[in-house]
Amino acid sequence: KNQVEQSPQSLIILEGKNCTLQCNYTVSPFSNLRWYKQDTGRGPVSLTIMTFSENTKSNGRYTATLDADTKQSSLHITASQLSDSASYICVVSRSGDYKLSFGAGTTVTVRA
Amino acid sequence: GAVVSQHPSRVICKSGTSVKIECRSLDFQATTMFWYRQFPKQSLMLMATSNEGSKATYEQGVEKDKFLINHASLTLSTLTVTSAHPEDSSFYICSARDLGQGNTIYFGEGSWLTVV
């Protein structure tokens, strides 16, 4: 079973609206959690990275939260734009060997 | 700008031939680089971990003789797909870990391989 589960698998939102993506993980021991944006046919680009002690981190219209106790994270996109259409991947790093576990991603489609 | 460069971005090769993909860290030294494979609408699958100056560590199910990895310097890792077949057609992505930036992982832009 994958150690990083993302939901929903995909979603469609109207331009200007907000949305929230979820990431649950079982990776242990925990080092950090990263959110990446991947456009089709491109490499992933880092949005945020959070360690155990960080609860929230923002990058422009992207805000990530982390609850290390429940092992849950969310990525909130505010005032979505057409360029936000992409796959968003949650990646959790294990402490010690820094092994990365990838979620399957959430595909976001923003429509005008 | 990009801190990890992959080349080529797209390549088409004939069945039975070999093709090499390069991954370079531009602004930092990377003792560890990673190679992934990604099928359409699926997540990245780690193929192997490339360690500078030593043999790569392959994930279970990945043929090391088919996917040759060389990490000859602190800024360059190469993936060679040997005797390529159409089923090897995929999107290959590398990443590199920057120890000087809190273990930040930077990804390359990816390489589309089509075997005909």
XYZ file of C-alpha atoms in Angstrom:
228
model
C 0.000 0.000 0.000
C 1.247 3.454 -0.876
C 2.525 5.364 2.119
C 1.200 8.629 0.712
C -2.443 8.901 -0.269
C -3.848 11.946 -2.023
C -7.407 12.999 -2.578
C -9.282 13.775 -4.633
C -7.750 12.089 -7.645
C -8.918 14.962 -9.797
C -11.077 18.030 -9.579
C -12.443 20.757 -11.805
C -12.952 24.277 -10.532
C -13.955 27.586 -12.033
C -11.431 30.345 -12.392
C -11.318 32.525 -9.320
C -12.573 29.844 -6.954
C -10.629 28.194 -4.147
C -9.873 24.532 -3.651
C -8.162 22.268 -1.153
C -6.196 19.130 -1.825
C -5.547 16.475 0.796
C -2.554 14.298 1.577
C -2.432 11.566 4.221
C 0.751 9.675 4.925
C 2.110 6.829 7.007
C 5.808 7.439 6.383
C 7.813 7.059 9.561
C 10.017 8.425 10.921
C 8.978 11.689 9.339
C 11.439 14.229 8.017
C 9.530 16.652 5.845
C 6.601 16.986 3.470
C 6.717 18.735 0.134
C 4.090 19.816 -2.335
C 5.038 19.953 -5.985
C 3.228 21.269 -9.046
C 3.743 19.310 -12.231
C 2.558 20.621 -15.553
C 1.898 17.990 -18.196
C 5.140 16.803 -19.729
C 7.303 18.842 -17.372
C 9.294 18.124 -14.269
C 7.777 18.830 -10.835
C 8.357 22.262 -9.344
C 8.506 22.743 -5.603
C 5.734 24.779 -3.977
C 6.319 24.262 -0.274
C 8.353 22.184 2.121
C 7.431 21.692 5.769
C 9.200 19.998 8.617
C 7.705 18.474 11.740
C 7.466 21.751 13.614
C 5.781 23.731 10.859
C 2.003 23.910 10.684
C 1.531 26.126 7.679
C 3.534 27.599 4.859
C 2.491 29.850 2.016
C 3.846 30.454 -1.449
C 1.781 33.126 -3.147
C -1.736 31.772 -3.630
C -0.679 28.343 -2.393
C -0.957 27.569 1.318
C 0.062 24.220 2.749
C -0.803 22.931 6.194
C 0.645 20.061 8.132
C -0.654 18.134 11.127
C 2.169 15.812 12.073
C 0.082 14.199 14.794
C -2.614 12.998 12.427
C -0.159 12.741 9.533
C -2.256 14.898 7.287
C -1.445 17.784 5.003
C -3.484 19.999 2.765
C -2.730 22.374 -0.079
C -5.104 25.277 -0.509
C -5.225 27.192 -3.772
C -6.759 30.633 -3.489
C -8.383 32.529 -6.346
C -7.461 29.897 -8.886
C -6.108 30.849 -12.282
C -6.067 28.945 -15.544
C -2.337 28.422 -15.081
C -3.019 26.463 -11.911
C -4.210 23.574 -14.061
C -1.669 20.861 -13.286
C -0.999 17.801 -11.206
C -0.151 18.455 -7.561
C 2.024 15.894 -5.897
C 2.575 15.334 -2.196
C 6.016 13.943 -1.355
C 7.036 12.773 2.114
C 10.652 12.291 3.118
C 11.680 9.720 5.677
C 14.131 10.702 8.360
C 17.511 9.033 8.252
C 17.779 7.818 4.679
C 15.665 10.667 3.230
C 13.792 8.163 1.106
C 10.978 9.917 -0.734
C 7.448 8.553 -0.966
C 5.230 10.025 -3.658
C 1.511 10.432 -3.716
C -0.315 9.651 -6.946
C -1.142 13.316 -7.340
C -4.304 15.340 -7.741
C -5.069 16.665 -11.189
C -6.571 20.127 -11.016
C -8.340 21.624 -13.991
C -9.282 25.286 -13.837
C -11.920 26.397 -16.301
C -12.826 29.892 -17.381
C 15.958 29.414 -13.446
C 16.417 25.676 -13.584
C 18.927 24.249 -11.174
C 18.742 20.716 -12.557
C 19.092 20.308 -16.285
C 18.088 17.233 -18.249
C 19.095 16.482 -21.791
C 17.665 15.629 -24.208
C 14.130 16.767 -23.503
C 12.797 14.522 -26.255
C 14.402 11.623 -28.061
C 13.200 9.053 -30.544
C 15.217 5.932 -31.096
C 14.863 2.666 -32.933
C 14.229 -0.612 -31.176
C 17.421 -2.320 -30.171
C 19.487 0.818 -29.873
C 20.668 2.526 -26.709
C 19.946 6.053 -25.620
C 21.605 8.164 -22.940
C 19.893 10.813 -20.828
C 21.940 13.315 -18.859
C 21.077 14.988 -15.597
C 23.153 17.932 -14.392
C 22.997 19.983 -11.242
C 23.818 23.531 -12.288
C 24.400 25.499 -9.102
C 25.295 22.885 -6.553
C 27.077 19.616 -6.084
C 24.840 16.604 -5.818
C 26.268 13.513 -4.226
C 22.916 11.849 -4.729
C 20.657 11.967 -7.750
C 17.486 10.032 -8.418
C 15.972 8.641 -11.585
C 12.229 8.247 -12.044
C 9.909 6.947 -14.670
C 6.433 8.310 -15.158
C 3.635 6.902 -17.248
C 0.791 9.148 -18.395
C -1.465 10.307 -15.573
C 0.504 8.319 -13.031
C 2.862 9.323 -10.272
C 6.625 9.216 -10.450
C 8.153 5.791 -9.886
C 11.629 5.737 -8.427
C 13.911 3.607 -10.561
C 17.246 4.052 -8.861
C 19.346 6.196 -6.589
C 22.573 7.382 -8.127
C 25.514 7.930 -5.795
C 28.598 9.796 -6.927
C 31.589 7.524 -7.205
C 29.732 4.312 -6.407
C 27.208 1.954 -7.894
C 23.609 2.978 -8.167
C 20.972 1.449 -5.956
C 18.089 0.069 -7.997
C 14.516 -0.342 -6.864
C 12.947 -3.751 -6.917
C 11.883 -4.785 -10.380
C 14.203 -2.398 -12.217
C 16.736 -4.156 -14.431
C 20.147 -2.696 -13.699
C 21.628 -4.131 -16.886
C 18.956 -2.441 -18.948
C 18.993 0.915 -17.205
C 22.639 1.772 -16.726
C 23.324 4.626 -14.349
C 26.612 6.435 -14.042
C 27.337 9.213 -11.575
C 30.869 10.113 -12.527
C 30.971 13.591 -11.054
C 29.240 15.662 -8.410
C 27.196 17.453 -11.051
C 26.383 14.781 -13.616
C 24.459 11.536 -13.638
C 23.515 9.635 -16.770
C 20.837 7.059 -17.465
C 21.402 4.791 -20.450
C 18.489 2.723 -21.681
C 20.118 -0.218 -23.419
C 18.551 -2.278 -26.190
C 15.466 -0.126 -26.031
C 12.044 -1.558 -26.817
C 8.738 0.223 -27.431
C 7.598 -0.601 -23.887
C 10.493 1.511 -22.613
C 8.824 4.570 -24.093
C 8.077 6.824 -21.167
C 8.823 10.083 -19.415
C 12.069 9.878 -17.461
C 12.814 12.445 -14.759
C 15.847 12.977 -12.601
C 16.191 14.838 -9.345
C 19.116 15.941 -7.261
C 19.435 16.650 -3.575
C 21.081 19.881 -2.490
C 22.571 19.215 0.934
C 23.497 22.870 1.229
C 19.856 23.885 1.015
C 18.382 21.690 3.708
C 18.179 18.611 1.524
C 15.971 20.395 -0.985
C 15.139 18.168 -3.926
C 15.185 19.745 -7.363
C 13.711 17.986 -10.350
C 14.836 18.142 -13.927
C 12.457 18.993 -16.718
C 12.159 15.399 -17.785
C 12.987 13.510 -20.957
C 10.421 11.984 -23.280
C 11.682 8.759 -24.775
C 9.880 7.205 -27.709
C 11.123 3.882 -29.023
C 9.903 3.008 -32.504
